PDB file of C-alpha atoms and ligand atoms in Angstrom:
ATOM      1  CA  UNK J   1     133.975  13.307 150.479  1.00  0.00           C
ATOM      2  CA  UNK J   2     133.091  10.056 148.532  1.00  0.00           C
ATOM      3  CA  UNK J   3     133.934   6.943 150.369  1.00  0.00           C
ATOM      4  CA  UNK J   4     133.248   3.296 149.146  1.00  0.00           C
ATOM      5  CA  UNK J   5     134.720   3.843 145.558  1.00  0.00           C
ATOM      6  CA  UNK J   6     137.272   1.946 143.582  1.00  0.00           C
ATOM      7  CA  UNK J   7     139.555   2.434 140.817  1.00  0.00           C
ATOM      8  CA  UNK J   8     137.976   0.737 137.371  1.00  0.00           C
ATOM      9  CA  UNK J   9     140.944  -0.056 135.084  1.00  0.00           C
ATOM     10  CA  UNK J  10     140.252   0.356 131.377  1.00  0.00           C
ATOM     11  CA  UNK J  11     141.004  -2.124 128.866  1.00  0.00           C
ATOM     12  CA  UNK J  12     142.964  -0.012 126.555  1.00  0.00           C
ATOM     13  CA  UNK J  13     145.876   1.897 128.466  1.00  0.00           C
ATOM     14  CA  UNK J  14     147.876   5.131 127.816  1.00  0.00           C
ATOM     15  CA  UNK J  15     150.500   2.922 126.204  1.00  0.00           C
ATOM     16  CA  UNK J  16     148.114   1.634 123.516  1.00  0.00           C
ATOM     17  CA  UNK J  17     146.714   4.986 122.914  1.00  0.00           C
ATOM     18  CA  UNK J  18     149.939   6.651 122.399  1.00  0.00           C
ATOM     19  CA  UNK J  19     150.916   4.168 119.839  1.00  0.00           C
ATOM     20  CA  UNK J  20     147.734   4.995 117.986  1.00  0.00           C
ATOM     21  CA  UNK J  21     148.272   8.412 118.169  1.00  0.00           C
ATOM     22  CA  UNK J  22     152.378   8.405 117.553  1.00  0.00           C
ATOM     23  CA  UNK J  23     152.926  10.537 120.271  1.00  0.00           C
ATOM     24  CA  UNK J  24     153.519  10.445 123.901  1.00  0.00           C
ATOM     25  CA  UNK J  25     150.724  12.347 126.065  1.00  0.00           C
ATOM     26  CA  UNK J  26     152.128  15.103 128.317  1.00  0.00           C
ATOM     27  CA  UNK J  27     151.010  18.222 129.954  1.00  0.00           C
ATOM     28  CA  UNK J  28     152.964  22.024 129.051  1.00  0.00           C
ATOM     29  CA  UNK J  29     151.606  24.401 131.708  1.00  0.00           C
ATOM     30  CA  UNK J  30     152.260  27.889 130.811  1.00  0.00           C
ATOM     31  CA  UNK J  31     152.070  30.358 133.571  1.00  0.00           C
ATOM     32  CA  UNK J  32     152.538  34.208 133.750  1.00  0.00           C
ATOM     33  CA  UNK J  33     151.069  37.485 134.176  1.00  0.00           C
ATOM     34  CA  UNK J  34     147.887  38.498 132.496  1.00  0.00           C
ATOM     35  CA  UNK J  35     149.008  39.999 129.103  1.00  0.00           C
ATOM     36  CA  UNK J  36     152.418  38.119 129.108  1.00  0.00           C
ATOM     37  CA  UNK J  37     151.501  35.922 125.933  1.00  0.00           C
ATOM     38  CA  UNK J  38     150.199  32.609 127.187  1.00  0.00           C
ATOM     39  CA  UNK J  39     147.352  32.560 124.905  1.00  0.00           C
ATOM     40  CA  UNK J  40     149.512  33.451 122.333  1.00  0.00           C
ATOM     41  CA  UNK J  41     152.319  30.924 122.483  1.00  0.00           C
ATOM     42  CA  UNK J  42     149.548  28.076 123.474  1.00  0.00           C
ATOM     43  CA  UNK J  43     148.105  28.950 120.136  1.00  0.00           C
ATOM     44  CA  UNK J  44     151.397  28.865 118.302  1.00  0.00           C
ATOM     45  CA  UNK J  45     152.529  25.949 119.794  1.00  0.00           C
ATOM     46  CA  UNK J  46     149.098  24.153 119.239  1.00  0.00           C
ATOM     47  CA  UNK J  47     149.448  25.247 115.746  1.00  0.00           C
ATOM     48  CA  UNK J  48     153.470  24.124 115.124  1.00  0.00           C
ATOM     49  CA  UNK J  49     152.575  20.543 116.696  1.00  0.00           C
ATOM     50  CA  UNK J  50     149.459  20.331 114.419  1.00  0.00           C
ATOM     51  CA  UNK J  51     151.912  20.971 111.461  1.00  0.00           C
ATOM     52  CA  UNK J  52     154.139  18.232 112.687  1.00  0.00           C
ATOM     53  CA  UNK J  53     151.233  15.807 113.052  1.00  0.00           C
ATOM     54  CA  UNK J  54     151.100  15.893 116.657  1.00  0.00           C
ATOM     55  CA  UNK J  55     147.770  16.471 118.704  1.00  0.00           C
ATOM     56  CA  UNK J  56     147.600  18.821 121.044  1.00  0.00           C
ATOM     57  CA  UNK J  57     144.642  20.708 123.157  1.00  0.00           C
ATOM     58  CA  UNK J  58     144.645  24.071 124.640  1.00  0.00           C
ATOM     59  CA  UNK J  59     143.215  24.476 128.270  1.00  0.00           C
ATOM     60  CA  UNK J  60     142.984  28.193 128.595  1.00  0.00           C
ATOM     61  CA  UNK J  61     142.271  29.690 132.089  1.00  0.00           C
ATOM     62  CA  UNK J  62     140.080  32.373 130.531  1.00  0.00           C
ATOM     63  CA  UNK J  63     138.071  29.965 128.290  1.00  0.00           C
ATOM     64  CA  UNK J  64     137.602  27.497 131.153  1.00  0.00           C
ATOM     65  CA  UNK J  65     135.860  30.348 133.223  1.00  0.00           C
ATOM     66  CA  UNK J  66     133.049  30.433 130.553  1.00  0.00           C
ATOM     67  CA  UNK J  67     132.265  26.663 131.718  1.00  0.00           C
ATOM     68  CA  UNK J  68     133.875  24.397 134.049  1.00  0.00           C
ATOM     69  CA  UNK J  69     135.327  27.045 136.043  1.00  0.00           C
ATOM     70  CA  UNK J  70     132.300  29.358 136.138  1.00  0.00           C
ATOM     71  CA  UNK J  71     131.541  29.500 139.703  1.00  0.00           C
ATOM     72  CA  UNK J  72     134.911  30.550 140.496  1.00  0.00           C
ATOM     73  CA  UNK J  73     136.245  34.157 140.788  1.00  0.00           C
ATOM     74  CA  UNK J  74     139.519  35.624 141.739  1.00  0.00           C
ATOM     75  CA  UNK J  75     140.071  35.305 145.696  1.00  0.00           C
ATOM     76  CA  UNK J  76     142.756  33.189 146.715  1.00  0.00           C
ATOM     77  CA  UNK J  77     140.796  29.855 147.261  1.00  0.00           C
ATOM     78  CA  UNK J  78     138.814  30.091 144.135  1.00  0.00           C
ATOM     79  CA  UNK J  79     142.590  30.549 142.256  1.00  0.00           C
ATOM     80  CA  UNK J  80     143.727  27.367 143.957  1.00  0.00           C
ATOM     81  CA  UNK J  81     140.308  25.337 143.113  1.00  0.00           C
ATOM     82  CA  UNK J  82     140.825  26.600 139.622  1.00  0.00           C
ATOM     83  CA  UNK J  83     144.151  25.442 139.124  1.00  0.00           C
ATOM     84  CA  UNK J  84     143.389  21.993 141.085  1.00  0.00           C
ATOM     85  CA  UNK J  85     140.564  21.349 138.554  1.00  0.00           C
ATOM     86  CA  UNK J  86     142.500  22.661 135.368  1.00  0.00           C
ATOM     87  CA  UNK J  87     145.649  20.292 136.673  1.00  0.00           C
ATOM     88  CA  UNK J  88     142.976  17.190 136.933  1.00  0.00           C
ATOM     89  CA  UNK J  89     141.765  17.888 133.584  1.00  0.00           C
ATOM     90  CA  UNK J  90     145.185  18.215 131.990  1.00  0.00           C
ATOM     91  CA  UNK J  91     146.052  14.907 133.369  1.00  0.00           C
ATOM     92  CA  UNK J  92     143.213  13.238 132.128  1.00  0.00           C
ATOM     93  CA  UNK J  93     144.089  14.755 128.327  1.00  0.00           C
ATOM     94  CA  UNK J  94     147.837  13.647 128.939  1.00  0.00           C
ATOM     95  CA  UNK J  95     146.692  10.280 130.100  1.00  0.00           C
ATOM     96  CA  UNK J  96     144.592  10.309 126.818  1.00  0.00           C
ATOM     97  CA  UNK J  97     147.844  10.554 124.937  1.00  0.00           C
ATOM     98  CA  UNK J  98     147.399  14.403 123.853  1.00  0.00           C
ATOM     99  CA  UNK J  99     149.625  17.123 124.488  1.00  0.00           C
ATOM    100  CA  UNK J 100     147.770  19.239 126.810  1.00  0.00           C
ATOM    101  CA  UNK J 101     148.744  22.845 126.990  1.00  0.00           C
ATOM    102  CA  UNK J 102     147.398  24.720 129.913  1.00  0.00           C
ATOM    103  CA  UNK J 103     147.511  28.276 129.942  1.00  0.00           C
ATOM    104  CA  UNK J 104     146.774  29.897 133.077  1.00  0.00           C
ATOM    105  CA  UNK J 105     148.224  32.650 135.490  1.00  0.00           C
ATOM    106  CA  UNK J 106     148.406  30.172 138.192  1.00  0.00           C
ATOM    107  CA  UNK J 107     150.041  32.818 140.498  1.00  0.00           C
ATOM    108  CA  UNK J 108     150.767  30.778 143.525  1.00  0.00           C
ATOM    109  CA  UNK J 109     153.948  28.368 143.592  1.00  0.00           C
ATOM    110  CA  UNK J 110     152.446  26.169 146.260  1.00  0.00           C
ATOM    111  CA  UNK J 111     149.562  25.357 143.956  1.00  0.00           C
ATOM    112  CA  UNK J 112     151.486  24.685 140.706  1.00  0.00           C
ATOM    113  CA  UNK J 113     154.072  22.644 142.453  1.00  0.00           C
ATOM    114  CA  UNK J 114     151.493  20.615 143.950  1.00  0.00           C
ATOM    115  CA  UNK J 115     150.679  19.364 140.293  1.00  0.00           C
ATOM    116  CA  UNK J 116     154.246  19.581 139.316  1.00  0.00           C
ATOM    117  CA  UNK J 117     155.697  17.051 141.605  1.00  0.00           C
ATOM    118  CA  UNK J 118     152.741  14.596 140.625  1.00  0.00           C
ATOM    119  CA  UNK J 119     152.531  14.724 136.875  1.00  0.00           C
ATOM    120  CA  UNK J 120     153.291  18.284 135.326  1.00  0.00           C
ATOM    121  CA  UNK J 121     156.982  18.258 134.484  1.00  0.00           C
ATOM    122  CA  UNK J 122     157.038  20.867 131.812  1.00  0.00           C
ATOM    123  CA  UNK J 123     156.465  24.238 133.400  1.00  0.00           C
ATOM    124  CA  UNK J 124     156.839  27.392 130.767  1.00  0.00           C
ATOM    125  CA  UNK J 125     157.454  30.444 132.430  1.00  0.00           C
ATOM    126  CA  UNK J 126     156.439  33.630 130.610  1.00  0.00           C
ATOM    127  CA  UNK J 127     158.856  35.959 132.669  1.00  0.00           C
ATOM    128  CA  UNK J 128     157.681  39.256 131.170  1.00  0.00           C
ATOM    129  CA  UNK J 129     157.831  42.524 133.087  1.00  0.00           C
ATOM    130  CA  UNK J 130     154.490  44.093 134.663  1.00  0.00           C
ATOM    131  CA  UNK J 131     155.754  47.221 132.843  1.00  0.00           C
ATOM    132  CA  UNK J 132     155.366  45.523 129.374  1.00  0.00           C
ATOM    133  CA  UNK J 133     151.925  43.465 130.235  1.00  0.00           C
ATOM    134  CA  UNK J 134     150.442  46.707 131.230  1.00  0.00           C
ATOM    135  CA  UNK J 135     151.604  48.336 128.021  1.00  0.00           C
ATOM    136  CA  UNK J 136     150.047  45.767 126.036  1.00  0.00           C
ATOM    137  CA  UNK J 137     146.748  45.369 128.244  1.00  0.00           C
ATOM    138  CA  UNK J 138     144.686  44.121 125.449  1.00  0.00           C
ATOM    139  CA  UNK J 139     141.512  43.675 127.503  1.00  0.00           C
ATOM    140  CA  UNK J 140     142.015  47.163 129.735  1.00  0.00           C
ATOM    141  CA  UNK J 141     141.889  45.116 132.579  1.00  0.00           C
ATOM    142  CA  UNK J 142     145.379  46.740 134.071  1.00  0.00           C
ATOM    143  CA  UNK J 143     143.610  50.232 133.482  1.00  0.00           C
ATOM    144  CA  UNK J 144     140.575  49.368 135.459  1.00  0.00           C
ATOM    145  CA  UNK J 145     142.766  47.599 138.183  1.00  0.00           C
ATOM    146  CA  UNK J 146     144.883  50.786 138.428  1.00  0.00           C
ATOM    147  CA  UNK J 147     141.840  52.932 138.529  1.00  0.00           C
ATOM    148  CA  UNK J 148     140.728  50.562 141.506  1.00  0.00           C
ATOM    149  CA  UNK J 149     137.809  49.273 139.605  1.00  0.00           C
ATOM    150  CA  UNK J 150     139.083  45.687 139.698  1.00  0.00           C
ATOM    151  CA  UNK J 151     140.141  44.562 143.212  1.00  0.00           C
ATOM    152  CA  UNK J 152     142.539  41.566 143.389  1.00  0.00           C
ATOM    153  CA  UNK J 153     144.001  41.938 139.893  1.00  0.00           C
ATOM    154  CA  UNK J 154     147.157  39.833 139.698  1.00  0.00           C
ATOM    155  CA  UNK J 155     150.844  41.795 139.607  1.00  0.00           C
ATOM    156  CA  UNK J 156     148.552  44.996 140.968  1.00  0.00           C
ATOM    157  CA  UNK J 157     146.819  44.346 144.089  1.00  0.00           C
ATOM    158  CA  UNK J 158     147.359  40.262 144.252  1.00  0.00           C
ATOM    159  CA  UNK J 159     150.498  38.433 143.919  1.00  0.00           C
ATOM    160  CA  UNK J 160     152.048  36.715 141.362  1.00  0.00           C
ATOM    161  CA  UNK J 161     154.963  34.244 142.539  1.00  0.00           C
ATOM    162  CA  UNK J 162     157.342  33.436 139.916  1.00  0.00           C
ATOM    163  CA  UNK J 163     158.545  29.827 139.616  1.00  0.00           C
ATOM    164  CA  UNK J 164     162.022  28.939 141.310  1.00  0.00           C
ATOM    165  CA  UNK J 165     162.178  26.053 138.976  1.00  0.00           C
ATOM    166  CA  UNK J 166     160.720  25.850 135.595  1.00  0.00           C
ATOM    167  CA  UNK J 167     161.859  23.904 132.320  1.00  0.00           C
ATOM    168  CA  UNK J 168     161.768  26.785 130.027  1.00  0.00           C
ATOM    169  CA  UNK J 169     161.836  30.499 130.826  1.00  0.00           C
ATOM    170  CA  UNK J 170     160.857  33.009 128.083  1.00  0.00           C
ATOM    171  CA  UNK J 171     161.855  36.523 128.658  1.00  0.00           C
ATOM    172  CA  UNK J 172     162.307  39.791 126.760  1.00  0.00           C
ATOM    173  CA  UNK J 173     165.606  40.393 125.267  1.00  0.00           C
ATOM    174  CA  UNK J 174     166.833  44.123 125.391  1.00  0.00           C
ATOM    175  CA  UNK J 175     163.024  45.151 125.946  1.00  0.00           C
ATOM    176  CA  UNK J 176     161.906  43.331 122.781  1.00  0.00           C
ATOM    177  CA  UNK J 177     159.853  40.168 123.399  1.00  0.00           C
ATOM    178  CA  UNK J 178     160.604  37.144 120.839  1.00  0.00           C
ATOM    179  CA  UNK J 179     158.014  36.282 118.424  1.00  0.00           C
ATOM    180  CA  UNK J 180     155.517  33.766 119.195  1.00  0.00           C
ATOM    181  CA  UNK J 181     156.817  31.257 116.688  1.00  0.00           C
ATOM    182  CA  UNK J 182     160.082  31.739 118.116  1.00  0.00           C
ATOM    183  CA  UNK J 183     158.969  30.638 121.548  1.00  0.00           C
ATOM    184  CA  UNK J 184     156.931  27.973 120.146  1.00  0.00           C
ATOM    185  CA  UNK J 185     159.965  26.493 118.635  1.00  0.00           C
ATOM    186  CA  UNK J 186     161.782  26.712 121.731  1.00  0.00           C
ATOM    187  CA  UNK J 187     159.199  24.638 123.624  1.00  0.00           C
ATOM    188  CA  UNK J 188     159.019  22.164 120.514  1.00  0.00           C
ATOM    189  CA  UNK J 189     162.837  21.814 120.720  1.00  0.00           C
ATOM    190  CA  UNK J 190     162.502  21.057 124.443  1.00  0.00           C
ATOM    191  CA  UNK J 191     159.748  18.259 123.976  1.00  0.00           C
ATOM    192  CA  UNK J 192     161.839  16.733 120.998  1.00  0.00           C
ATOM    193  CA  UNK J 193     164.817  16.496 123.231  1.00  0.00           C
ATOM    194  CA  UNK J 194     162.818  14.942 125.997  1.00  0.00           C
ATOM    195  CA  UNK J 195     161.497  12.443 123.457  1.00  0.00           C
ATOM    196  CA  UNK J 196     157.996  13.471 123.310  1.00  0.00           C
ATOM    197  CA  UNK J 197     157.227  13.896 119.765  1.00  0.00           C
ATOM    198  CA  UNK J 198     158.906  10.787 118.794  1.00  0.00           C
ATOM    199  CA  UNK J 199     156.729   8.119 117.212  1.00  0.00           C
ATOM    200  CA  UNK J 200     155.572   5.560 119.838  1.00  0.00           C
TER     201      UNK J 200
HETATM  202  N1  PPS N   1     141.660  39.986 139.084  1.00  0.00           N
HETATM  203  C1  PPS N   1     141.759  39.111 138.178  1.00  0.00           C
HETATM  204  N2  PPS N   1     143.384  38.710 138.267  1.00  0.00           N
HETATM  205  C2  PPS N   1     143.950  38.260 137.143  1.00  0.00           C
HETATM  206  N3  PPS N   1     143.029  37.933 136.103  1.00  0.00           N
HETATM  207  C3  PPS N   1     141.675  38.236 136.040  1.00  0.00           C
HETATM  208  C4  PPS N   1     141.093  39.137 136.855  1.00  0.00           C
HETATM  209  N4  PPS N   1     139.837  39.213 136.618  1.00  0.00           N
HETATM  210  C5  PPS N   1     139.719  38.947 135.471  1.00  0.00           C
HETATM  211  N5  PPS N   1     140.897  38.328 135.116  1.00  0.00           N
HETATM  212  C6  PPS N   1     140.806  37.534 133.658  1.00  0.00           C
HETATM  213  O1  PPS N   1     140.624  36.297 134.154  1.00  0.00           O
HETATM  214  C7  PPS N   1     141.899  35.744 133.229  1.00  0.00           C
HETATM  215  C8  PPS N   1     142.881  34.625 134.275  1.00  0.00           C
HETATM  216  O2  PPS N   1     142.160  33.608 134.616  1.00  0.00           O
HETATM  217  P1  PPS N   1     143.243  32.227 135.003  1.00  0.00           P
HETATM  218  O3  PPS N   1     142.196  30.973 135.414  1.00  0.00           O
HETATM  219  O4  PPS N   1     144.197  32.173 134.173  1.00  0.00           O
HETATM  220  O5  PPS N   1     143.559  32.920 136.627  1.00  0.00           O
HETATM  221  S1  PPS N   1     144.116  32.139 137.974  1.00  0.00           S
HETATM  222  O6  PPS N   1     145.399  31.229 137.076  1.00  0.00           O
HETATM  223  O7  PPS N   1     143.118  31.601 138.536  1.00  0.00           O
HETATM  224  O8  PPS N   1     144.875  33.209 138.727  1.00  0.00           O
HETATM  225  C9  PPS N   1     142.771  36.712 132.692  1.00  0.00           C
HETATM  226  O9  PPS N   1     143.349  36.349 131.310  1.00  0.00           O
HETATM  227  P2  PPS N   1     144.702  36.469 130.705  1.00  0.00           P
HETATM  228  O10 PPS N   1     145.086  37.897 130.660  1.00  0.00           O
HETATM  229  O11 PPS N   1     144.630  35.646 129.625  1.00  0.00           O
HETATM  230  O12 PPS N   1     145.765  36.076 131.883  1.00  0.00           O
HETATM  231  C10 PPS N   1     142.261  38.220 132.775  1.00  0.00           C
HETATM  232  O13 PPS N   1     141.591  38.181 131.487  1.00  0.00           O
HETATM  233  N1  ADP N   2     155.583  37.230 121.481  1.00  0.00           N
HETATM  234  C1  ADP N   2     154.919  38.191 121.000  1.00  0.00           C
HETATM  235  N2  ADP N   2     154.947  39.150 120.687  1.00  0.00           N
HETATM  236  C2  ADP N   2     154.405  40.516 120.543  1.00  0.00           C
HETATM  237  N3  ADP N   2     153.422  40.631 121.191  1.00  0.00           N
HETATM  238  C3  ADP N   2     152.625  39.676 121.848  1.00  0.00           C
HETATM  239  C4  ADP N   2     153.594  38.334 121.814  1.00  0.00           C
HETATM  240  N4  ADP N   2     152.905  37.493 122.743  1.00  0.00           N
HETATM  241  C5  ADP N   2     151.641  38.033 122.842  1.00  0.00           C
HETATM  242  N5  ADP N   2     151.667  39.375 122.352  1.00  0.00           N
HETATM  243  C6  ADP N   2     150.480  40.308 122.258  1.00  0.00           C
HETATM  244  O1  ADP N   2     149.955  40.679 123.578  1.00  0.00           O
HETATM  245  C7  ADP N   2     148.682  40.681 124.055  1.00  0.00           C
HETATM  246  C8  ADP N   2     148.822  39.772 125.304  1.00  0.00           C
HETATM  247  O2  ADP N   2     148.828  38.192 124.931  1.00  0.00           O
HETATM  248  P1  ADP N   2     148.143  36.869 125.361  1.00  0.00           P
HETATM  249  O3  ADP N   2     148.563  35.695 124.814  1.00  0.00           O
HETATM  250  O4  ADP N   2     146.426  37.358 125.343  1.00  0.00           O
HETATM  251  O5  ADP N   2     148.491  37.181 127.047  1.00  0.00           O
HETATM  252  P2  ADP N   2     147.940  36.243 128.168  1.00  0.00           P
HETATM  253  O6  ADP N   2     147.250  34.982 127.479  1.00  0.00           O
HETATM  254  O7  ADP N   2     148.884  35.710 129.056  1.00  0.00           O
HETATM  255  O8  ADP N   2     147.007  37.063 129.036  1.00  0.00           O
HETATM  256  C9  ADP N   2     148.094  40.137 123.038  1.00  0.00           C
HETATM  257  O9  ADP N   2     147.804  41.670 122.544  1.00  0.00           O
HETATM  258  C10 ADP N   2     148.882  39.373 122.002  1.00  0.00           C
HETATM  259  O10 ADP N   2     148.653  39.712 120.720  1.00  0.00           O
END
């Protein structure tokens, strides 16, 4: 624990940065099971924002585990620390004026809520059935988990606590999943309605 530390103010604040970028910094946090389409939506959303001249940056759980979070595994305390670190990084990106898209399983309600009450106000829940995610299984991880070769896999032998409140819930309709662009448009419509895409 650090002691004797002080906050150093910056001469250029969030308001000035937002004016420079012509957008409002925020965090869009995408939660859901492995294979639910988090990364696909994050990419589609980032592309759609780019075509509208809005700067975003994706924090993808899988990618961050190659660097910043390479010391973390999948036991409960590591997942908690994973969310804490990504939450803090996301906060910095939003403060920098970017639309930060965090895409993590983030399975525990308590940890998500800790950050949402503080600064993340835009939670997107990929409410796809385990059946669909398992049928997709693009990395073959569900198959390994079912065979007992991966222990503590979310949705199989580790919990996923679905959000009780979220700003956007994306789900299958009659067994069909909306296209990534359709889902991205839904998020963009939400951000637009909230004034996050207006020029500052
Ligand atoms: N045990 C276990 N449980 C869940 N997921 C696992 C596990 N082991 C490896 N993987 C792979 O790690 C990706 C999830 O990382 P996250 O950082 O998003 O997870 S978490 O938020 O800390 O729960 C996840 O990526 P996505 O499929 O993109 O969600 C998996 O590819
Ligand atoms: N909206 C969608 N419609 C059809 N297939 C999708 C959709 N979103 C994702 N997929 C496919 O599902 C698989 C898992 O998607 P991914 O984005 O990697 O999920 P996650 O990041 O949640 O693990 C990939 O093969 C991807 O192409």
